[in-house]
Each structure stands twice: as C-alpha cells, then as structure tokens.
mmCIF file of C-alpha atoms in Angstrom:
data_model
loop_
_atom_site.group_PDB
_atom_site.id
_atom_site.type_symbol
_atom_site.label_atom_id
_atom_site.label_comp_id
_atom_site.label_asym_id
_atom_site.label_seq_id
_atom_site.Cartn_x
_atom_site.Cartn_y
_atom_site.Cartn_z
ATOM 1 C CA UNK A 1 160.553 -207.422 -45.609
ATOM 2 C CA UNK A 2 156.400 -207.584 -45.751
ATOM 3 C CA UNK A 3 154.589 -210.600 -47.313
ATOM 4 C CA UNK A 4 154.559 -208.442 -50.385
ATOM 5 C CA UNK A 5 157.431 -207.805 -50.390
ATOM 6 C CA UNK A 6 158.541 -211.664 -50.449
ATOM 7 C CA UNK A 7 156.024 -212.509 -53.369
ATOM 8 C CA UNK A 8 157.218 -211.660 -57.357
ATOM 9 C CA UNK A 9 154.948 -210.377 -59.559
ATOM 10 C CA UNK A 10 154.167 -213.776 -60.527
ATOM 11 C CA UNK A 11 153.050 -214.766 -57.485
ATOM 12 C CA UNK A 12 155.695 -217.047 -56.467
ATOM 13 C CA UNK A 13 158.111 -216.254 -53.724
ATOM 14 C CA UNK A 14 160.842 -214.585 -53.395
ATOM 15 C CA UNK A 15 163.589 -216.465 -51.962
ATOM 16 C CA UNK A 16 166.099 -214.067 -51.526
ATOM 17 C CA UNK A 17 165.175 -212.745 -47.844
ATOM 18 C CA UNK A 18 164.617 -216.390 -46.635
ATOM 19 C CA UNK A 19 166.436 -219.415 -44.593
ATOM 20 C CA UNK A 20 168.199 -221.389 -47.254
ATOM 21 C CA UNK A 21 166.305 -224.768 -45.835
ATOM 22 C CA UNK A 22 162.681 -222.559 -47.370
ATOM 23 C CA UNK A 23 164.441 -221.327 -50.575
ATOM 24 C CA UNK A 24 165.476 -224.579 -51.109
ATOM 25 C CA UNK A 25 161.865 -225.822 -50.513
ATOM 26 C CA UNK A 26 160.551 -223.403 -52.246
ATOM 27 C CA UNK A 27 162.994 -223.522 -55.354
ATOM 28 C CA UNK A 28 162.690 -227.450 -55.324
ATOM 29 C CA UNK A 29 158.665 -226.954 -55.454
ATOM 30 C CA UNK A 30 158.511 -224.427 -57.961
ATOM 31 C CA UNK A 31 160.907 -226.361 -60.319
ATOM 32 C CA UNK A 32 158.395 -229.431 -60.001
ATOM 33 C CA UNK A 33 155.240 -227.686 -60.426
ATOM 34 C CA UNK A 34 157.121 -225.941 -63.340
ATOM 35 C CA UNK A 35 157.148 -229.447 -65.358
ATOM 36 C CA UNK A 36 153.328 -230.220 -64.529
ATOM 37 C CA UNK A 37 152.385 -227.490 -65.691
ATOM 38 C CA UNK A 38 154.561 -227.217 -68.539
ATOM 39 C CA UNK A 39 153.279 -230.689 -69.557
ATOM 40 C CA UNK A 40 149.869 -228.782 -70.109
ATOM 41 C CA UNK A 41 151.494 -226.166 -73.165
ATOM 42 C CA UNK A 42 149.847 -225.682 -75.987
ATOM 43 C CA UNK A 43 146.426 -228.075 -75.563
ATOM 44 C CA UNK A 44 143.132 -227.458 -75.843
ATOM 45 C CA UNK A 45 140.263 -228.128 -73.314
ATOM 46 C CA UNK A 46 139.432 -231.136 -74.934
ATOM 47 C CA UNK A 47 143.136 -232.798 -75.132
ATOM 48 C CA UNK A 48 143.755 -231.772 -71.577
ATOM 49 C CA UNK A 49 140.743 -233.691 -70.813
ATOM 50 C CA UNK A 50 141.669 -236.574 -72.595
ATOM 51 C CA UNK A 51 142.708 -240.251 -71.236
ATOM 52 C CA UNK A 52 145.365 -241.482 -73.228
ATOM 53 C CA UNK A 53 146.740 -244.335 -71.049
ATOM 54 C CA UNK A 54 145.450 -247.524 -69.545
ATOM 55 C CA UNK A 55 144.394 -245.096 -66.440
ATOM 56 C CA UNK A 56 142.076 -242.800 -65.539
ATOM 57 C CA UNK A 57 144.115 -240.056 -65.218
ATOM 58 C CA UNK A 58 144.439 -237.009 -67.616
ATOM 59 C CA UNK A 59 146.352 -233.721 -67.669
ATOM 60 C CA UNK A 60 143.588 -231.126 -66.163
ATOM 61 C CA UNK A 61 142.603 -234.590 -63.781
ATOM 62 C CA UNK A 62 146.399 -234.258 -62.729
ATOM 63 C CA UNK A 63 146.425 -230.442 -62.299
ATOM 64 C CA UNK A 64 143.581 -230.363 -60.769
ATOM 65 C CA UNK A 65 144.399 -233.441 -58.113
ATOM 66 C CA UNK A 66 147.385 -231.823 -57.503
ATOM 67 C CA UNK A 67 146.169 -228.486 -56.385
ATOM 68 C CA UNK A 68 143.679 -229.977 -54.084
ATOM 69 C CA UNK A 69 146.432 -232.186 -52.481
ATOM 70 C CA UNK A 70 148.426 -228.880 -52.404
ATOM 71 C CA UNK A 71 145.635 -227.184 -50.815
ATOM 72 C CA UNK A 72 144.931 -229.953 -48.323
ATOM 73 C CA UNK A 73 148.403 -230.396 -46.870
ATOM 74 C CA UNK A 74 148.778 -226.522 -46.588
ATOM 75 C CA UNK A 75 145.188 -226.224 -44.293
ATOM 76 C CA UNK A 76 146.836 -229.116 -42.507
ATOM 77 C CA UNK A 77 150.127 -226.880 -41.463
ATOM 78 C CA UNK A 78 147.734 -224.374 -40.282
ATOM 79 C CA UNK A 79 145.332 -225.989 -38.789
ATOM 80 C CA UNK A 80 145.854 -229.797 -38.202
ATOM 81 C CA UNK A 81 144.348 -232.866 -39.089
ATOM 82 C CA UNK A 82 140.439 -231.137 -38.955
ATOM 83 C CA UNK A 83 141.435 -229.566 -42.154
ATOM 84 C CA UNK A 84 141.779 -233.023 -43.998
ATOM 85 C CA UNK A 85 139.038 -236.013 -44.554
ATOM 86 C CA UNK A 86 138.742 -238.408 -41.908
ATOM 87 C CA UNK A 87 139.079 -241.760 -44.286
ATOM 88 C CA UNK A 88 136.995 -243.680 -42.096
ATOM 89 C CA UNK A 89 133.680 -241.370 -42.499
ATOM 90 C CA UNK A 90 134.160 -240.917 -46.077
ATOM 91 C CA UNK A 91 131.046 -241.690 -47.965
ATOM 92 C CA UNK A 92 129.908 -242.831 -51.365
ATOM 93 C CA UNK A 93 129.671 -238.930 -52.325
ATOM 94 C CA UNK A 94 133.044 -237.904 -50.774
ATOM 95 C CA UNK A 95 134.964 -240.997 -53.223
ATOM 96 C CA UNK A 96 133.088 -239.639 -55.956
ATOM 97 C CA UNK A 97 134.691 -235.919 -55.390
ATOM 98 C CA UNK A 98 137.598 -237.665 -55.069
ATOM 99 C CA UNK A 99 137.560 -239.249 -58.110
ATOM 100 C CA UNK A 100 136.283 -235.741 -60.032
ATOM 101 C CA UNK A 101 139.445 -234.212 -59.383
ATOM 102 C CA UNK A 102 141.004 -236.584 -61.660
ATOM 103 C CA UNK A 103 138.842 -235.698 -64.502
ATOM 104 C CA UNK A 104 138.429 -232.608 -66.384
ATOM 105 C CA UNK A 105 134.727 -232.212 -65.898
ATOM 106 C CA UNK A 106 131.925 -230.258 -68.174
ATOM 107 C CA UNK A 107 132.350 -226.754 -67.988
ATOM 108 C CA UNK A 108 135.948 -226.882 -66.847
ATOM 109 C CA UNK A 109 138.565 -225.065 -68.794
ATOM 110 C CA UNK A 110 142.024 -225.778 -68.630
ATOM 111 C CA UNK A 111 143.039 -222.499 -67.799
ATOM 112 C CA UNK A 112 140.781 -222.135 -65.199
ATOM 113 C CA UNK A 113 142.729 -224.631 -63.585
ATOM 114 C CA UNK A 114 145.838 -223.903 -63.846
ATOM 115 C CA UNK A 115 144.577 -220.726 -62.111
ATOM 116 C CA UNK A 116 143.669 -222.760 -59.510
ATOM 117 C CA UNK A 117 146.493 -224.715 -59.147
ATOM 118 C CA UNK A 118 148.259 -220.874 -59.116
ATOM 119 C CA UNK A 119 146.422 -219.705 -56.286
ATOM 120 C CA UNK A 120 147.187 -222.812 -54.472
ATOM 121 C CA UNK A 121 150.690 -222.910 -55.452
ATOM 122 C CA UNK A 122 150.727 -219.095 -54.337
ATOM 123 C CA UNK A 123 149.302 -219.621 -50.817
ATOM 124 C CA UNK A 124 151.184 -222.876 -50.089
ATOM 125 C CA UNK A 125 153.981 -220.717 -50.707
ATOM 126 C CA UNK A 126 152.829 -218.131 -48.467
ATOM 127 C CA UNK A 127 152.860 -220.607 -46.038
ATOM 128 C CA UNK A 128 156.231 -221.691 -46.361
ATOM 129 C CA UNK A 129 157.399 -217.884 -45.862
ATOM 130 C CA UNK A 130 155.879 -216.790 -43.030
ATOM 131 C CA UNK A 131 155.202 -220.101 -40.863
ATOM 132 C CA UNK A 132 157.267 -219.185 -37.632
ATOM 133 C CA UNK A 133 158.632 -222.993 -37.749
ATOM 134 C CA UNK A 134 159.079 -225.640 -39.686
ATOM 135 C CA UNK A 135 159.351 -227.744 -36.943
ATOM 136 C CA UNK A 136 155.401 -227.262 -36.047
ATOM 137 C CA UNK A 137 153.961 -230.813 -36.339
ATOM 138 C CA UNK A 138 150.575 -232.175 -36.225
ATOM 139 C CA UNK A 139 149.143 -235.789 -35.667
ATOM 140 C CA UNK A 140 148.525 -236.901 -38.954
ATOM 141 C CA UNK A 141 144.285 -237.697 -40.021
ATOM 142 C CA UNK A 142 143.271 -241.681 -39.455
ATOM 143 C CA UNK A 143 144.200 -243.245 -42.720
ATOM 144 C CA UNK A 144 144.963 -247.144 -43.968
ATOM 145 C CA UNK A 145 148.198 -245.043 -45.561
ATOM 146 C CA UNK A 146 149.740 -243.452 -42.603
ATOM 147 C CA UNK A 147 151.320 -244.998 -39.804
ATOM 148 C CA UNK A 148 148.722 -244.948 -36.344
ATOM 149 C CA UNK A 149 149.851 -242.383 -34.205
ATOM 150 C CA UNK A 150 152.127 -240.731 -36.839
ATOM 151 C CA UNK A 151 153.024 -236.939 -36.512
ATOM 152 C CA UNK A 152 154.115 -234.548 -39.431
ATOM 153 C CA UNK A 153 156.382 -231.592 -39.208
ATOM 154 C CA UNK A 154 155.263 -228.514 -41.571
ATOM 155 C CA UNK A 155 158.855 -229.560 -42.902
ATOM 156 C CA UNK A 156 157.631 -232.868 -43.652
ATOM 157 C CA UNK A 157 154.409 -232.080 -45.136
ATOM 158 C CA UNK A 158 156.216 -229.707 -47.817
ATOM 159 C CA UNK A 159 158.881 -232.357 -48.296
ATOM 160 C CA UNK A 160 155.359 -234.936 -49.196
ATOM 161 C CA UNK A 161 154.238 -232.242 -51.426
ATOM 162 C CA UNK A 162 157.332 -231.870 -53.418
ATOM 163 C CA UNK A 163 157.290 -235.426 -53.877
ATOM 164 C CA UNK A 164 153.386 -235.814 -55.147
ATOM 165 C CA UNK A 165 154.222 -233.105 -57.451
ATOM 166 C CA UNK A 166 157.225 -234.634 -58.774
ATOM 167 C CA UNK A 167 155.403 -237.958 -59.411
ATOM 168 C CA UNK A 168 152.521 -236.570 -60.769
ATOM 169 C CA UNK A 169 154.540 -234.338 -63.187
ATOM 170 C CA UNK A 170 155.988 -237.739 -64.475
ATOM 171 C CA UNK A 171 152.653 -239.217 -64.775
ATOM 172 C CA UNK A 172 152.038 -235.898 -67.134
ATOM 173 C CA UNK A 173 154.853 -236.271 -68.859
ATOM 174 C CA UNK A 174 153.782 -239.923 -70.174
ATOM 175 C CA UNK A 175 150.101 -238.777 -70.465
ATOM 176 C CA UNK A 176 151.550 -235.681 -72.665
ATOM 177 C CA UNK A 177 153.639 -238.310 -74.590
ATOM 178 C CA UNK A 178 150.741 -240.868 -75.303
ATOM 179 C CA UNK A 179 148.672 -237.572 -76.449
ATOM 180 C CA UNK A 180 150.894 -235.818 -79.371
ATOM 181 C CA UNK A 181 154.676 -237.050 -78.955
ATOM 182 C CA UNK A 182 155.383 -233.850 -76.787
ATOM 183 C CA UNK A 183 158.296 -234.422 -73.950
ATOM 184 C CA UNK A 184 158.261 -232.273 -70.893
ATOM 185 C CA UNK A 185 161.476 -233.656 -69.125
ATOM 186 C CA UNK A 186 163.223 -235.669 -72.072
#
C-alpha cells in the first residue's frame, strides 16, 4: 500500500492496512480531535473568538493551541528535541507567541484554522503510518515540566498528544457551554 493509498479522501488515515497498536492510535486520536472540533459547529468568527470563562482561553485559542502542540510533538518524532523551544532561552517575544495561540487574533478566521489544525492533524497522521518504529525515542527538550534526563518513545509522544487533545476538547466543551448552551460530549 503507498502513502496514498493509506490516506481517505478526507485526509485522515486509513487504518485498515496498519498494526492494530497505530489504528488504535490513530482511531483514539481522530475520535478526540473529532469533539474539539465539533465543539467549534455552527459559530461565527467572532463567538469562536470569544472568552466566556474565568480563563483566557477560547475555542479558535484552543484549536489553534492544539495544532501547534500537534505540530510540535510530530517535528519532535522526526527530528528530536531541536524541533521544540528550549524553555530556558525563551524570551519575552517567544511567551507572547505562546500566548497568541490561545487567542483568535485580527484577521483570523475560524475556518482558516481548523484548516490548520487539518493539515496538522493530516501530517501527524502521516507520521504515525509510515514511522518505521514506534519505539524510536528522543531525549526530551530542557523543561521545569519534564523529568531531567527524560526520553520519549514516538509511542509516547502520540500517547501525550491524545491526551492534550482530549483535555483540551473538554475545556471546549465548557467554553461551548458558557457560549450558547451547546454540548459536545453530553
């Protein structure tokens, strides 16, 4: 089967030809991105910009931070901890990017991204189907989060973005909530 092959039409991945520890990555992804996105039906630019909680955080903020994460941990399966930050060097101007993709900023529509967060979505996946092994690990970036020394697998790495997605599709759900009274997973 060619990588074209193992890609729908929709751009997510076709399962079929795989391990079942990658479909079941893959499936378990999909489903959670699913409900973020979902979480986004039916708003306008403005509503999917708005804060309606105690936080900062808004539905094309959440989208948005969650395709960069996406993005982030997949350059770090390919190409190891260069491809993230380095915490410690971080300046004023890095925090403040940081902080943008939490926001829906001026000019930002929120179809433009969820288009991004497709194209992430799409190559993480990519990833996932043709990485020879799961078992590749790299030493993860210096960070006050992560334990000195620590090394991920490219298993463990999808199984961290499953989980950010997850927990940021619950955050959506209670931003989407606060918004109109819409439920994604209730």
């Amino acid at each position: 089967m060619t990588m074209n092959e193992q890609f729908t039409e929709r751009g997510q991945a076709d399962s079929s030809g795989l391990s079942d520890e990658r479909a079941d990555l893959l499936e378990t992804l999909a489903k959670h991105r699913h409900f973020l996105r979902f979480t986004t039906r039916g708003l306008t630019d403005e509503q999917a910009g708005q804060r309606t909680t105690a936080s900062e955080l808004c539905l094309g903020g959440l989208v948005k931070h969650v395709a960069a994460v996406e993005r982030g941990w997949a350059d770090f399966i390919l190409e190891g901890p260069s491809a993230m930050a380095d915490f410690s060097a971080m300046t004023e101007e890095d925090f403040a990017r940081w902080a943008d993709e939490f926001r829906m900023l001026p000019g930002e529509t929120l179809a433009g991204v969820l288009d991004d967060y497709a194209e992430a979505a799409r190559r993480t996946d990519e990833v996932v189907v043709t990485l020879p092994d799961l078992n590749a690990a790299h030493p993860l970036p210096s960070a006050p989060w992560f334990e000195p020394g620590a090394k991920w697998s490219a298993r463990r790495v999808l199984l961290h973005i499953i989980a950010e997605t997850a927990q940021h599709a619950g955050h959506a759900d209670i931003i989407r909530e606060s918004l109109d009274g819409a439920k994604s997973m209730g």
